[in-house]
């Protein structure tokens, strides 16, 4: 039986889940894939984490040379998080001819070019299934299941932490800060939770996923990003009254030959299947020109779901006779449309005086922004006004809102949320 030595970098949430699955599934993998996966070394600072998992302390260190210089280690799986030392350790591993498996979407999205150069130099493989959408096998679907299509769009919930927070706020009326703490305790959140709630994590994932959809590099600065930290329960409840659920969506699509890539909170109709995706679950809807719609759904975060994706990559890398890199062509500014179109929900606080709505609607009209419906609640001289806006361009609504904010009778514009 073929034996493949593996090194694990990090024994936190994902590393721990991976080790447990490798142990649990060892015999099954030998039977079904004809390969014995053996963990030969672990890099981890906290020896207690290793002991708690039953890892022999003799194979635990913090020295990457114990990995690079061991010829029996053929695959290096990384779950440190952050850029360094993950990047350097993985580049050194690739150059030494070891394939790498990573869950680190930030590092992969930012350092992919360097990793690919090193992979070519070492004739080694680059596997990153766990970097996007946790346990859902979306990378392999895009790489090996969609060749008969030109993908037109990808849209979905790709961050478990924010979906967990929005679900708890919406269904149980809980406060944002309390739910975030719970997501951290459950191991969903990034080391710095701003990566989740400010949309960075979704942006990294969208860059990776849309590059595989469109076979083009999607630089991070071409992705519009907005997180959920300003979302209030008032808007979640207002959305409900219009028949909408609020989700943090990642959207990549081709419009008139240009690519649009964006991450932002979005109201979606309650009957859209993505509206019913709750908690740490993720869902991604792909549209291929021949197959039509495909939806993938599953846990987007957590130790065992992510460990499942890592183990799948380790076994896949172990049985390949030749490693292949995904084709992604370079892009220029001309490949992207950043002034995208959407419908909008706008909530503002205004003085409850005659003529205020006329001034606001005049400002919308000046930039060609068309109003679909208006709701108003007034009390003690202040009115909260909510507008639903027909499809319009970002540039138009932003100009209109800037002008509305400058009106003397407008106190604040409190929310501007895109509507699907
Ligand atoms: P954790 O913080 O739980 O685990 C990271 C582990 O790596 C810690 O045990 C840490 O030790 C160790 N470590 C970090 N740097 C070093 C180093 N230089 N030498 C030795 N040990 C080191 O993070 P997660 O497991 O949650 O996440 C890891 C990666 O997986 C991230 O890139 C994340 O984005 C990604 N990911 C996470 C998912 C999740 O659900 N948690 C899902 C999908 C991807 P110490 O505690 O001492 O710093
Ligand atoms: N913090 C990430 C999330 C982990 O919540 O989705 C999975 O990538």
Short mmCIF file of C-alpha atoms and ligand atoms in Angstrom, two decimals:
data_model
loop_
_atom_site.label_atom_id
_atom_site.label_comp_id
_atom_site.label_asym_id
_atom_site.label_seq_id
_atom_site.Cartn_x
_atom_site.Cartn_y
_atom_site.Cartn_z
CA UNK A 1 0.00 0.00 0.00
CA UNK A 2 1.26 3.46 -0.94
CA UNK A 3 2.22 5.44 2.21
CA UNK A 4 2.11 9.26 2.16
CA UNK A 5 3.65 11.31 4.97
CA UNK A 6 1.89 14.53 5.92
CA UNK A 7 2.83 17.53 8.07
CA UNK A 8 0.17 19.61 9.80
CA UNK A 9 0.95 23.29 10.44
CA UNK A 10 -1.24 24.39 13.38
CA UNK A 11 -3.51 22.41 15.70
CA UNK A 12 -6.22 24.98 16.38
CA UNK A 13 -9.83 24.65 15.21
CA UNK A 14 -9.12 23.43 11.67
CA UNK A 15 -5.88 21.58 12.45
CA UNK A 16 -7.56 19.76 15.34
CA UNK A 17 -10.57 18.79 13.20
CA UNK A 18 -8.25 17.57 10.44
CA UNK A 19 -6.19 15.41 12.81
CA UNK A 20 -9.33 13.83 14.26
CA UNK A 21 -10.75 13.00 10.82
CA UNK A 22 -7.43 11.58 9.56
CA UNK A 23 -7.39 9.28 12.58
CA UNK A 24 -11.07 8.33 12.28
CA UNK A 25 -10.99 7.73 8.50
CA UNK A 26 -7.53 6.14 8.15
CA UNK A 27 -8.75 2.58 7.42
CA UNK A 28 -11.59 3.78 5.16
CA UNK A 29 -9.17 5.88 3.08
CA UNK A 30 -6.79 2.90 2.77
CA UNK A 31 -9.67 0.77 1.54
CA UNK A 32 -11.29 3.27 -0.83
CA UNK A 33 -8.29 5.25 -2.10
CA UNK A 34 -5.48 2.71 -1.69
CA UNK A 35 -3.27 5.09 0.26
CA UNK A 36 -2.16 5.24 3.89
CA UNK A 37 -1.97 8.80 5.19
CA UNK A 38 0.47 9.17 8.09
CA UNK A 39 0.98 12.37 10.09
CA UNK A 40 4.77 12.53 10.47
CA UNK A 41 5.17 16.02 11.92
CA UNK A 42 3.11 18.82 13.47
CA UNK A 43 4.09 22.46 13.93
CA UNK A 44 2.33 23.91 16.97
CA UNK A 45 3.44 26.18 19.81
CA UNK A 46 1.05 24.74 22.38
CA UNK A 47 2.06 21.17 23.22
CA UNK A 48 -1.07 20.79 25.36
CA UNK A 49 -3.24 21.07 22.22
CA UNK A 50 -1.25 18.21 20.71
CA UNK A 51 -1.54 16.05 23.83
CA UNK A 52 -5.29 16.67 24.06
CA UNK A 53 -5.68 15.27 20.53
CA UNK A 54 -3.46 12.26 21.25
CA UNK A 55 -0.59 13.47 19.01
CA UNK A 56 2.78 11.99 20.00
CA UNK A 57 4.72 14.98 21.49
CA UNK A 58 7.88 13.62 19.82
CA UNK A 59 6.54 14.74 16.40
CA UNK A 60 5.58 18.26 17.54
CA UNK A 61 7.89 21.27 17.11
CA UNK A 62 7.90 24.86 15.87
CA UNK A 63 10.75 24.33 13.36
CA UNK A 64 9.76 24.16 9.67
CA UNK A 65 13.11 22.51 8.88
CA UNK A 66 11.76 19.36 10.54
CA UNK A 67 9.20 19.32 7.72
CA UNK A 68 11.31 20.53 4.79
CA UNK A 69 14.18 18.13 5.53
CA UNK A 70 12.02 15.03 5.98
CA UNK A 71 11.87 13.29 2.57
CA UNK A 72 8.95 11.10 3.70
CA UNK A 73 6.71 14.16 4.10
CA UNK A 74 5.06 14.65 0.72
CA UNK A 75 2.15 16.93 1.72
CA UNK A 76 2.14 19.98 3.99
CA UNK A 77 -1.29 21.14 5.26
CA UNK A 78 -1.44 24.65 6.71
CA UNK A 79 -3.93 26.12 9.20
CA UNK A 80 -1.88 28.79 10.98
CA UNK A 81 -3.86 31.67 9.46
CA UNK A 82 -2.31 35.08 8.65
CA UNK A 83 0.29 35.79 6.00
CA UNK A 84 3.59 35.04 7.72
CA UNK A 85 5.06 32.60 8.49
CA UNK A 86 2.40 30.60 6.57
CA UNK A 87 3.47 32.04 3.20
CA UNK A 88 7.21 31.43 3.64
CA UNK A 89 6.74 27.96 5.10
CA UNK A 90 4.47 26.92 2.21
CA UNK A 91 6.75 28.38 -0.46
CA UNK A 92 9.71 26.52 1.06
CA UNK A 93 7.63 23.32 1.12
CA UNK A 94 6.59 23.69 -2.53
CA UNK A 95 10.15 24.38 -3.65
CA UNK A 96 11.19 21.21 -1.82
CA UNK A 97 8.67 19.29 -3.98
CA UNK A 98 6.00 18.89 -1.30
CA UNK A 99 2.38 19.56 -2.28
CA UNK A 100 0.50 21.97 -0.07
CA UNK A 101 -3.05 22.04 1.24
CA UNK A 102 -4.29 25.26 2.80
CA UNK A 103 -7.37 26.65 4.53
CA UNK A 104 -5.85 30.12 4.58
CA UNK A 105 -7.94 32.17 2.16
CA UNK A 106 -6.34 35.50 3.06
CA UNK A 107 -2.83 34.23 2.36
CA UNK A 108 -3.95 32.33 -0.74
CA UNK A 109 -5.87 35.29 -2.21
CA UNK A 110 -2.95 37.66 -1.59
CA UNK A 111 0.02 35.39 -2.37
CA UNK A 112 -1.30 33.03 -5.04
CA UNK A 113 1.21 34.17 -7.71
CA UNK A 114 4.20 33.42 -5.44
CA UNK A 115 2.75 30.04 -4.48
CA UNK A 116 2.19 29.12 -8.14
CA UNK A 117 5.76 30.02 -9.08
CA UNK A 118 7.06 27.85 -6.22
CA UNK A 119 4.68 25.00 -7.15
CA UNK A 120 6.02 25.00 -10.72
CA UNK A 121 9.60 25.09 -9.48
CA UNK A 122 9.04 22.13 -7.15
CA UNK A 123 6.68 20.28 -9.51
CA UNK A 124 4.26 20.12 -6.59
CA UNK A 125 0.51 20.60 -6.10
CA UNK A 126 -1.46 23.52 -4.71
CA UNK A 127 -4.77 22.56 -3.05
CA UNK A 128 -7.14 25.01 -1.38
CA UNK A 129 -10.60 23.43 -1.10
CA UNK A 130 -10.95 24.44 2.57
CA UNK A 131 -10.20 28.08 1.84
CA UNK A 132 -13.73 28.71 0.55
CA UNK A 133 -17.14 27.69 1.90
CA UNK A 134 -15.84 25.36 4.66
CA UNK A 135 -16.85 21.75 4.10
CA UNK A 136 -18.67 22.37 0.79
CA UNK A 137 -16.65 20.94 -2.15
CA UNK A 138 -16.99 24.03 -4.29
CA UNK A 139 -13.42 24.31 -5.54
CA UNK A 140 -13.45 20.80 -6.98
CA UNK A 141 -16.89 21.46 -8.47
CA UNK A 142 -15.54 24.54 -10.25
CA UNK A 143 -12.27 22.88 -11.33
CA UNK A 144 -13.58 19.49 -12.37
CA UNK A 145 -17.35 19.64 -12.75
CA UNK A 146 -18.08 22.70 -14.88
CA UNK A 147 -15.87 22.32 -17.97
CA UNK A 148 -18.94 22.10 -20.18
CA UNK A 149 -19.99 25.62 -19.27
CA UNK A 150 -19.09 29.25 -19.36
CA UNK A 151 -20.07 30.33 -15.87
CA UNK A 152 -22.20 33.46 -15.93
CA UNK A 153 -22.51 34.12 -12.22
CA UNK A 154 -21.71 33.00 -8.72
CA UNK A 155 -23.70 34.27 -5.80
CA UNK A 156 -23.99 33.21 -2.22
CA UNK A 157 -23.30 33.26 1.47
CA UNK A 158 -19.63 32.39 1.92
CA UNK A 159 -19.01 33.44 5.53
CA UNK A 160 -20.36 31.36 8.42
CA UNK A 161 -19.74 33.92 11.17
CA UNK A 162 -21.78 36.71 9.60
CA UNK A 163 -24.58 34.37 8.60
CA UNK A 164 -24.68 33.07 12.16
CA UNK A 165 -24.84 36.65 13.50
CA UNK A 166 -27.54 37.80 11.04
CA UNK A 167 -29.63 34.67 11.68
CA UNK A 168 -29.54 35.14 15.47
CA UNK A 169 -30.32 38.86 15.16
CA UNK A 170 -33.22 38.18 12.82
CA UNK A 171 -34.75 35.06 14.41
CA UNK A 172 -34.03 35.62 18.10
CA UNK A 173 -33.70 39.40 18.34
CA UNK A 174 -30.22 39.06 19.87
CA UNK A 175 -27.67 41.87 19.92
CA UNK A 176 -24.80 41.89 17.45
CA UNK A 177 -21.97 41.87 20.04
CA UNK A 178 -23.36 38.91 22.01
CA UNK A 179 -23.79 36.79 18.90
CA UNK A 180 -20.27 37.58 17.68
CA UNK A 181 -18.86 36.27 20.99
CA UNK A 182 -20.82 33.04 20.52
CA UNK A 183 -19.48 32.64 16.94
CA UNK A 184 -15.95 33.05 18.32
CA UNK A 185 -16.59 30.44 21.02
CA UNK A 186 -17.85 27.99 18.39
CA UNK A 187 -14.62 28.41 16.36
CA UNK A 188 -16.28 30.05 13.31
CA UNK A 189 -14.72 33.51 13.57
CA UNK A 190 -11.29 34.55 12.29
CA UNK A 191 -8.55 35.43 14.81
CA UNK A 192 -9.47 39.08 14.14
CA UNK A 193 -13.28 39.03 13.73
CA UNK A 194 -13.15 42.24 11.68
CA UNK A 195 -12.10 39.90 8.85
CA UNK A 196 -15.58 38.37 9.05
CA UNK A 197 -17.89 41.25 9.99
CA UNK A 198 -16.24 43.82 7.68
CA UNK A 199 -16.49 41.47 4.70
CA UNK A 200 -12.75 40.83 4.14
CA UNK A 201 -13.11 37.05 4.52
CA UNK A 202 -15.94 36.98 1.95
CA UNK A 203 -13.87 39.20 -0.34
CA UNK A 204 -10.88 36.79 -0.24
CA UNK A 205 -13.21 33.88 -0.96
CA UNK A 206 -14.95 35.71 -3.80
CA UNK A 207 -11.59 36.53 -5.36
CA UNK A 208 -10.62 32.83 -5.30
CA UNK A 209 -14.02 31.51 -6.42
CA UNK A 210 -14.66 34.00 -9.19
CA UNK A 211 -11.14 33.46 -10.57
CA UNK A 212 -12.11 29.80 -11.03
CA UNK A 213 -15.53 30.74 -12.49
CA UNK A 214 -14.21 33.23 -15.04
CA UNK A 215 -10.66 31.82 -15.49
CA UNK A 216 -9.25 35.26 -14.77
CA UNK A 217 -7.35 36.87 -11.92
CA UNK A 218 -9.73 38.86 -9.70
CA UNK A 219 -7.58 41.36 -7.76
CA UNK A 220 -8.91 42.28 -4.32
CA UNK A 221 -9.05 45.97 -5.22
CA UNK A 222 -11.60 45.18 -7.95
CA UNK A 223 -14.06 43.77 -5.40
CA UNK A 224 -16.52 46.16 -3.76
CA UNK A 225 -16.62 45.31 -0.03
CA UNK A 226 -19.02 46.28 2.70
CA UNK A 227 -19.59 44.32 5.94
CA UNK A 228 -22.40 43.96 8.45
CA UNK A 229 -21.05 46.02 11.36
CA UNK A 230 -23.44 48.93 10.64
CA UNK A 231 -26.52 46.73 10.26
CA UNK A 232 -29.20 47.47 12.83
CA UNK A 233 -32.12 45.40 13.98
CA UNK A 234 -34.42 48.20 12.78
CA UNK A 235 -33.41 47.45 9.19
CA UNK A 236 -33.64 43.69 9.58
CA UNK A 237 -37.21 44.15 10.89
CA UNK A 238 -38.11 46.71 8.21
CA UNK A 239 -36.85 44.27 5.57
CA UNK A 240 -39.09 41.58 7.04
CA UNK A 241 -42.12 43.86 6.66
CA UNK A 242 -41.30 44.13 2.92
CA UNK A 243 -40.87 40.31 2.67
CA UNK A 244 -37.04 40.30 2.66
CA UNK A 245 -34.29 38.51 4.59
CA UNK A 246 -30.92 40.20 5.08
CA UNK A 247 -27.78 38.24 4.10
CA UNK A 248 -24.14 39.13 3.49
CA UNK A 249 -23.79 38.09 -0.15
CA UNK A 250 -20.74 37.59 -2.33
CA UNK A 251 -21.63 38.15 -5.97
CA UNK A 252 -19.50 37.64 -9.06
CA UNK A 253 -21.06 37.96 -12.49
CA UNK A 254 -20.46 38.79 -16.08
CA UNK A 255 -22.47 41.75 -17.38
CA UNK A 256 -21.97 42.76 -21.03
CA UNK A 257 -18.63 40.96 -21.08
CA UNK A 258 -17.31 42.71 -17.95
CA UNK A 259 -16.85 41.17 -14.52
CA UNK A 260 -18.63 42.55 -11.46
CA UNK A 261 -17.44 41.38 -8.04
CA UNK A 262 -18.96 42.60 -4.81
CA UNK A 263 -19.59 41.71 -1.18
CA UNK A 264 -22.30 43.55 0.73
CA UNK A 265 -25.36 43.08 2.94
CA UNK A 266 -28.32 42.35 0.67
CA UNK A 267 -32.05 42.04 1.12
CA UNK A 268 -33.29 38.96 -0.68
CA UNK A 269 -36.87 37.84 -1.16
CA UNK A 270 -37.97 35.32 1.45
CA UNK A 271 -38.78 32.76 -1.27
CA UNK A 272 -35.20 32.80 -2.63
CA UNK A 273 -33.57 29.51 -1.45
CA UNK A 274 -30.59 31.50 -0.11
CA UNK A 275 -32.92 33.31 2.34
CA UNK A 276 -33.48 30.07 4.24
CA UNK A 277 -29.75 29.39 4.77
CA UNK A 278 -29.27 29.83 8.50
CA UNK A 279 -26.57 29.82 11.16
CA UNK A 280 -23.05 28.83 10.11
CA UNK A 281 -24.38 27.25 6.91
CA UNK A 282 -23.27 28.66 3.57
CA UNK A 283 -24.83 28.32 0.12
CA UNK A 284 -23.56 29.19 -3.32
CA UNK A 285 -25.60 29.45 -6.49
CA UNK A 286 -23.68 28.97 -9.76
CA UNK A 287 -25.11 29.64 -13.17
CA UNK A 288 -23.53 27.91 -16.16
CA UNK A 289 -24.68 28.63 -19.69
CA UNK A 290 -25.38 24.95 -20.38
CA UNK A 291 -26.25 23.42 -17.03
CA UNK A 292 -28.27 26.39 -15.73
CA UNK A 293 -28.43 26.83 -11.95
CA UNK A 294 -26.52 24.68 -9.46
CA UNK A 295 -26.75 25.25 -5.73
CA UNK A 296 -24.24 23.98 -3.18
CA UNK A 297 -25.10 24.09 0.51
CA UNK A 298 -23.38 23.06 3.71
CA UNK A 299 -21.45 24.13 6.76
CA UNK A 300 -19.16 27.04 5.97
CA UNK A 301 -17.05 26.95 9.13
CA UNK A 302 -16.07 24.84 12.11
CA UNK A 303 -13.48 22.17 12.92
CA UNK A 304 -14.95 19.00 11.37
CA UNK A 305 -16.64 20.56 8.30
CA UNK A 306 -13.40 22.35 7.37
CA UNK A 307 -11.33 19.31 8.35
CA UNK A 308 -13.48 17.32 5.91
CA UNK A 309 -12.40 19.62 3.05
CA UNK A 310 -8.74 19.46 4.13
CA UNK A 311 -8.74 15.66 4.28
CA UNK A 312 -10.34 15.50 0.84
CA UNK A 313 -7.48 17.66 -0.51
CA UNK A 314 -4.82 15.57 1.25
CA UNK A 315 -6.19 12.34 -0.25
CA UNK A 316 -6.65 13.98 -3.67
CA UNK A 317 -3.05 15.28 -3.61
CA UNK A 318 -1.79 11.88 -2.42
CA UNK A 319 -3.27 9.97 -5.37
CA UNK A 320 -2.38 12.40 -8.18
CA UNK A 321 0.35 11.23 -10.56
CA UNK A 322 0.72 14.78 -11.85
CA UNK A 323 -0.33 18.08 -10.25
CA UNK A 324 -2.11 20.69 -12.35
CA UNK A 325 -2.56 24.40 -11.62
CA UNK A 326 -5.86 26.13 -12.47
CA UNK A 327 -5.73 28.33 -15.56
CA UNK A 328 -6.34 31.98 -14.64
CA UNK A 329 -5.51 34.69 -17.18
CA UNK A 330 -4.22 38.11 -16.14
CA UNK A 331 -6.72 41.01 -16.06
CA UNK A 332 -6.65 44.77 -16.54
CA UNK A 333 -9.05 47.51 -15.33
CA UNK A 334 -10.95 47.10 -18.64
CA UNK A 335 -12.13 43.63 -17.59
CA UNK A 336 -14.21 44.99 -14.68
CA UNK A 337 -17.39 46.99 -14.19
CA UNK A 338 -17.34 48.73 -10.80
CA UNK A 339 -20.40 50.96 -11.34
CA UNK A 340 -22.91 48.18 -10.91
CA UNK A 341 -26.72 48.33 -10.87
CA UNK A 342 -28.99 47.34 -8.01
CA UNK A 343 -32.26 48.08 -6.29
CA UNK A 344 -31.92 49.76 -2.89
CA UNK A 345 -33.51 50.18 0.51
CA UNK A 346 -32.80 53.61 2.04
CA UNK A 347 -33.73 54.69 5.57
CA UNK A 348 -33.35 58.25 6.78
CA UNK A 349 -34.38 60.45 9.67
CA UNK A 350 -35.90 63.81 8.64
CA UNK A 351 -37.60 66.80 10.24
CA UNK A 352 -41.38 66.29 10.21
CA UNK A 353 -42.14 69.51 8.30
CA UNK A 354 -43.96 70.43 5.10
CA UNK A 355 -42.02 69.95 1.85
CA UNK A 356 -39.28 67.65 3.12
CA UNK A 357 -40.33 64.66 1.02
CA UNK A 358 -40.59 66.88 -2.08
CA UNK A 359 -36.96 67.99 -1.62
CA UNK A 360 -35.77 64.41 -1.20
CA UNK A 361 -37.67 63.11 -4.22
CA UNK A 362 -36.35 66.04 -6.29
CA UNK A 363 -32.78 65.04 -5.38
CA UNK A 364 -33.47 61.42 -6.34
CA UNK A 365 -35.07 62.57 -9.61
CA UNK A 366 -32.12 64.84 -10.48
CA UNK A 367 -29.86 61.76 -10.75
CA UNK A 368 -32.46 59.56 -12.46
CA UNK A 369 -33.11 57.52 -9.30
CA UNK A 370 -36.66 56.20 -9.39
CA UNK A 371 -38.65 55.48 -6.21
CA UNK A 372 -40.64 52.26 -5.96
CA UNK A 373 -42.33 52.84 -2.58
CA UNK A 374 -42.13 55.02 0.54
CA UNK A 375 -43.04 54.37 4.19
CA UNK A 376 -43.07 57.02 6.87
CA UNK A 377 -43.46 57.00 10.69
CA UNK A 378 -43.51 60.37 12.41
CA UNK A 379 -43.42 61.26 16.08
CA UNK A 380 -42.38 64.35 18.07
CA UNK A 381 -41.21 66.35 15.07
CA UNK A 382 -39.00 63.60 13.61
CA UNK A 383 -39.95 61.22 10.82
CA UNK A 384 -38.28 57.96 9.87
CA UNK A 385 -38.68 57.51 6.12
CA UNK A 386 -37.92 54.33 4.23
CA UNK A 387 -37.62 54.28 0.43
CA UNK A 388 -37.47 51.25 -1.85
CA UNK A 389 -35.61 52.34 -4.99
CA UNK A 390 -35.88 50.84 -8.49
CA UNK A 391 -32.81 49.50 -10.27
CA UNK A 392 -30.16 52.22 -10.51
CA UNK A 393 -26.38 52.64 -10.78
CA UNK A 394 -24.14 52.97 -7.73
CA UNK A 395 -22.79 56.26 -9.02
CA UNK A 396 -26.34 57.70 -9.34
CA UNK A 397 -27.59 56.66 -5.91
CA UNK A 398 -24.38 57.80 -4.23
CA UNK A 399 -24.67 61.28 -5.79
CA UNK A 400 -28.34 61.52 -4.81
CA UNK A 401 -27.62 60.43 -1.23
CA UNK A 402 -24.76 62.94 -0.92
CA UNK A 403 -27.17 65.71 -1.99
CA UNK A 404 -29.94 64.46 0.35
CA UNK A 405 -27.51 64.41 3.28
CA UNK A 406 -26.76 68.08 2.66
CA UNK A 407 -30.47 69.10 2.93
CA UNK A 408 -31.22 71.13 6.03
CA UNK A 409 -34.42 69.16 6.69
CA UNK A 410 -32.62 65.78 6.65
CA UNK A 411 -31.09 64.70 9.97
CA UNK A 412 -29.27 61.52 8.95
CA UNK A 413 -29.24 58.84 6.25
CA UNK A 414 -29.04 55.74 8.43
CA UNK A 415 -29.09 52.85 5.99
CA UNK A 416 -28.43 52.14 2.32
CA UNK A 417 -28.88 48.43 1.63
CA UNK A 418 -28.89 46.76 -1.77
CA UNK A 419 -31.89 44.65 -2.70
CA UNK A 420 -31.69 41.60 -4.94
P1 LIG B 1 -6.85 28.82 15.19
O1 LIG B 1 -6.37 30.10 15.77
O2 LIG B 1 -7.86 28.03 15.92
O3 LIG B 1 -5.60 27.87 14.93
C1 LIG B 1 -4.32 28.28 14.47
C2 LIG B 1 -3.31 27.41 15.16
O4 LIG B 1 -2.04 27.58 14.55
C3 LIG B 1 -3.16 27.80 16.64
O5 LIG B 1 -3.09 26.61 17.42
C4 LIG B 1 -1.86 28.57 16.64
O6 LIG B 1 -1.18 28.52 17.86
C5 LIG B 1 -1.09 27.82 15.57
N1 LIG B 1 0.00 28.64 15.04
C6 LIG B 1 -0.13 29.83 14.40
N2 LIG B 1 1.08 30.26 14.01
C7 LIG B 1 1.99 29.34 14.41
C8 LIG B 1 3.40 29.22 14.31
N3 LIG B 1 4.12 30.15 13.70
N4 LIG B 1 4.01 28.13 14.82
C9 LIG B 1 3.28 27.17 15.44
N5 LIG B 1 1.93 27.23 15.59
C10 LIG B 1 1.29 28.30 15.07
O7 LIG B 1 -7.36 29.14 13.72
P2 LIG B 1 -8.36 28.30 12.82
O8 LIG B 1 -8.04 26.87 12.90
O9 LIG B 1 -9.75 28.73 13.10
O10 LIG B 1 -8.02 28.88 11.37
C11 LIG B 1 -6.82 28.53 10.73
C12 LIG B 1 -6.91 28.89 9.25
O11 LIG B 1 -8.01 28.21 8.67
C13 LIG B 1 -7.15 30.38 8.99
O12 LIG B 1 -6.46 30.72 7.81
C14 LIG B 1 -8.65 30.46 8.74
O13 LIG B 1 -9.00 31.52 7.89
C15 LIG B 1 -8.88 29.14 8.04
N6 LIG B 1 -10.24 28.62 8.13
C16 LIG B 1 -10.86 28.54 9.35
C17 LIG B 1 -12.12 28.00 9.45
C18 LIG B 1 -12.84 27.88 10.75
O14 LIG B 1 -14.01 27.48 10.74
N7 LIG B 1 -12.20 28.19 11.88
C19 LIG B 1 -12.81 27.48 8.25
C20 LIG B 1 -12.06 27.60 7.01
C21 LIG B 1 -10.82 28.15 6.98
P3 LIG B 1 -1.39 29.75 18.89
O15 LIG B 1 -2.77 29.57 19.44
O16 LIG B 1 -0.31 29.51 19.88
O17 LIG B 1 -1.22 31.03 18.14
N1 LIG B 2 -14.37 32.81 9.60
C1 LIG B 2 -14.78 32.04 8.47
C2 LIG B 2 -16.29 32.03 8.41
C3 LIG B 2 -14.28 30.63 8.60
O1 LIG B 2 -16.93 32.41 9.39
O2 LIG B 2 -16.84 31.66 7.38
C4 LIG B 2 -14.56 29.78 7.39
O3 LIG B 2 -13.82 30.21 6.29
#
